[in-house]
Every structure is written in C-alpha cells, then in structure tokens.
C-alpha cells in the first residue's frame, strides 16, 4: 500500500523553474499557503501560475517567482485589491492571460479530459479575447455562430490544501465549497496536497465523510501534514481567515515592502516557527469564520 | 405607489428602484453585488418577485434571504440546496440569472469595466479586481448596474479601458449574434434610473430621482443620453419597503454606502 506522505521540502524538490502550477482555493479561502511559503524559500522561478487568486498569487508575485499569471481575479475579499498583485501589474512585471472565472474552470476541465479546448460563449465581445493571444475564436460545425475555444490549462503540478487526508491520498474538503480544486487536481500531472489533519484511511468508511472526497486517491501524488497550513487564508470549518494578519500584510506593501513581511514570517523560518510567530495552532483554529 | 414614505434616504430610494427591475424576471437567480444591490435583491424576493432564487454569497441557495452582517447566534439559515461556485457557473450558462453589479467604468454601449484603468494591459496604471465573472455574465443572462456616484469618470466618453462585459457595440458583436441576444437591463445611479431603450439600444433615462434635473444627469455623463417620452420621478419607497429594508440590513450598512448618506428627496 502506497504511503504518499512527504514534507513540503519534498514537494518543492519535485517542482522545477519554468513549470505551470495550479493553486487551489479561492481568494483568501483554503489556499495551500504553507506550500506557497516553501516555494518562497526556494530558488524556483519563472513559474506560470493558474489560480483563483488570493495571497498565494500576491506573495509569489512579490517574491519575483511569477513569469506569467493566468487569472480572473486576485483578491483578499475584505481587502478587495491584493496589494502585491497590484504592484506587480502596475510595474508591468508579469505576463498575464486574463480570463473569466468560468473560463478557468472550462480550461481545467479540458485539460482533465484530454481535450485541446472547450467551446464557450464566455468572453465573446470583451477584451478578454482582445488581449489574450492564446484565445482563439472558432467556427462551429453545428451552427453559424462564432465560439471561444477555451484552451486546456494543463498543469505540471497542482497545489491544494484540504481539511484532512490519509497517507494513501484520500483527501477530504469539509468546508462549504471545494471550489475548482477537483478540476485543478485532475488537470495536473502531479497533485500535492497539504492537510490540516492526517487520518487513517478507515476514517472515510462513513458515507457522510466519504461524500466530501472530491477526487479519487490515484489523482493525489503527495500528502503533506501541515496543521494550520492554509493560514492566513481560511480552512472553513476549521478556521477563518486571519483579518489582522492580512491587514499587516496589506500595510507592508505601503511600508517596508514584502521583504519586511517575509523576513518576519517566512525567510529562514520553518513552518513550525511560522505557526508560533502567528500565535500558534490554537490561535489559528480559533480564528472566526467569515460572515458573508 | 401607495403609502409612499416622506422620510427616506437616497440609498433606500436606490434600493427600491433596483428591486423593481426584477419584477418580471420569473424564477431566476438574482445576485446583487455589493451592499445596496444585495439589499435590493432581498427586497425584491420578499415583495415584487417571490420566485427569485438567492444564495448566501458563499455556497448555499436560500429560501429566505439572509440579513446583512453579523447575525444572532440562534439564526438559522434557510438553505434550499448546495450552490458552490462550480454550480453557479452552470446556472450562469443556463441564462436563468439577473445580476446587478457595480462597474468602475460604463460606456455608451453598456460595456463595463471592473478590471483595470489606464496604461496598457501589460502595465495598467491602476489594477483593480480583474474581469472576474463579468464576461460570462454578460453573454449569458440579464445584467443591470448600480452606480453610487454618477459622474463622467464612471460614464466615460470613449470605450471602457478594459471591456469586461459585452454591450450594444456593433463593432464587437460576435458573428451569428444580434443585438437582441444581449440582455442589458437597467442602470440605477444616485441621480436617476436608466435603461437601454433608446434608438439602437442607446442608454436612456427613464426616471429622475426627486430634486434631480435632466441637465445634472447629462452633465455628469460622458456621452449623449436618450430620454424616455415621459421621464417620471423615481417612486419613493413605501413604509412596507422601508420596514423590509431595515430588517434585511439590521446594522444599517446602507447608510455608509453613499457619501454623507443624503436624503432621498433633494429638492
């Protein structure tokens, strides 16, 4: 029986500069931030990132890791505009493919099913098409309309954070939405998952637990047990996102820059030291869930 | 309208005007993006169109809209079904939806922008949210807009810097489509209510808020407006509407959405 457990360092050792990485979650919600921090500590560079962007994208941009970003938005929700994504864009520092939220799902699904593209109306008449050289308009064999051919977004690797997983790679997302994480996992050659809790495989014998497993274990390449690993993003229902921490992060963009933030929390620190620096696991698990 | 209230805020007037646009939509998902549109959607669901579907803005469809902001510990959300983002897209593409969004720019074609301002696409002067779901919304279902500060900065003279939504622009009309395939409905601002009922779907003023003149509206718009044959005064909220609004917004977030929270009647 395979044991897929590994460390965050092991995960990053599997990645290479120039790769296309998909990152699960949505804005400041259930982002694999511990894995992102491990990338920040590495010499990986020239990444193409596909994400429903939040602090993952902001930090990777700030650290100069991103060559190209495929995105529909980057936001911290209660802070609508992600500060370091803005800086990178306004400096012209990254190439972008700006698409619609639903188009991103279609691109991941095309990759997952081995199709070169999925036809859609989405994007017609807008600058999403005008500015994205990778987006083609095509004729249909079945009608006289033009269609957007949303290309497959094939990922070299997907990084995802889940509530709990087994060493075999069965992953459970118990929160209110698994977002497009199943599509990210299926679009990737390798899927690395960090989990708040590592459980025995028999945990999923209960139907009511197995219902919250959104891809089968063969899709999972590696499992990293990192309690609080989504912080400062949320892992609802275990914890909400850390509002004061995001406020400090946001303020650093105006005063001190990302280096000051990274020196305080990331550079030269282990994940255990990170967790202590933000108040410890109990404090993370006590972060209130957001009310929408 | 009966029982028109005499004391109401501009925010409440705009909420009621926004709610009224959903009256004949039938059984669609209504999404109001932002505080005023969300209250408006809730008001519509409780009054003029009880068939409306609505989410909790996270992952559940609701039988009853949630009040805004923190709710009491014993509050029980009235779920109907799971409605994560993947399922939202399925709904969007079915066309059974009407949203009211808040554009940073809106041009004479009804094209809107929430993505970025100025510069180039490689290096915008001001990066905002990104296109989000606006392209898909605009080609798939009904779209309306709420603009809290009607000005030439929003209603731009030329085209939007980044066109996030398809509008009535003949140069951008996709092959095989007619203008009637595009479902732009209403624009509610702090000055007036507009639709796209002018010649060739030109933006047209249908009602002016109490105390607002036609000149004020045109002066604050970067393009020529059409005018309805009988431009009326926007209907004042009723006492019943104000009471539902207060229940849906118990922390009075609506009072903080417009600068200085002006009264509804500015005459």
XYZ file of C-alpha atoms in Angstrom, chain A residues 83-84 87 246-262:
20
model
C -1.599 44.761 -2.750
C 1.356 42.859 -4.222
C 2.250 46.312 -7.568
C -3.915 40.267 6.305
C -4.127 43.888 7.456
C -0.469 43.741 8.472
C 0.422 42.064 5.166
C -1.541 44.699 3.253
C 0.126 47.526 5.191
C 3.568 46.095 4.448
C 3.009 46.880 0.784
C 2.983 50.591 1.669
C 5.607 50.491 4.387
C 8.573 48.146 4.401
C 7.680 46.095 1.360
C 7.321 42.362 1.007
C 10.874 41.783 2.267
C 9.869 43.088 5.691
C 6.871 40.746 5.806
C 8.845 37.770 4.514
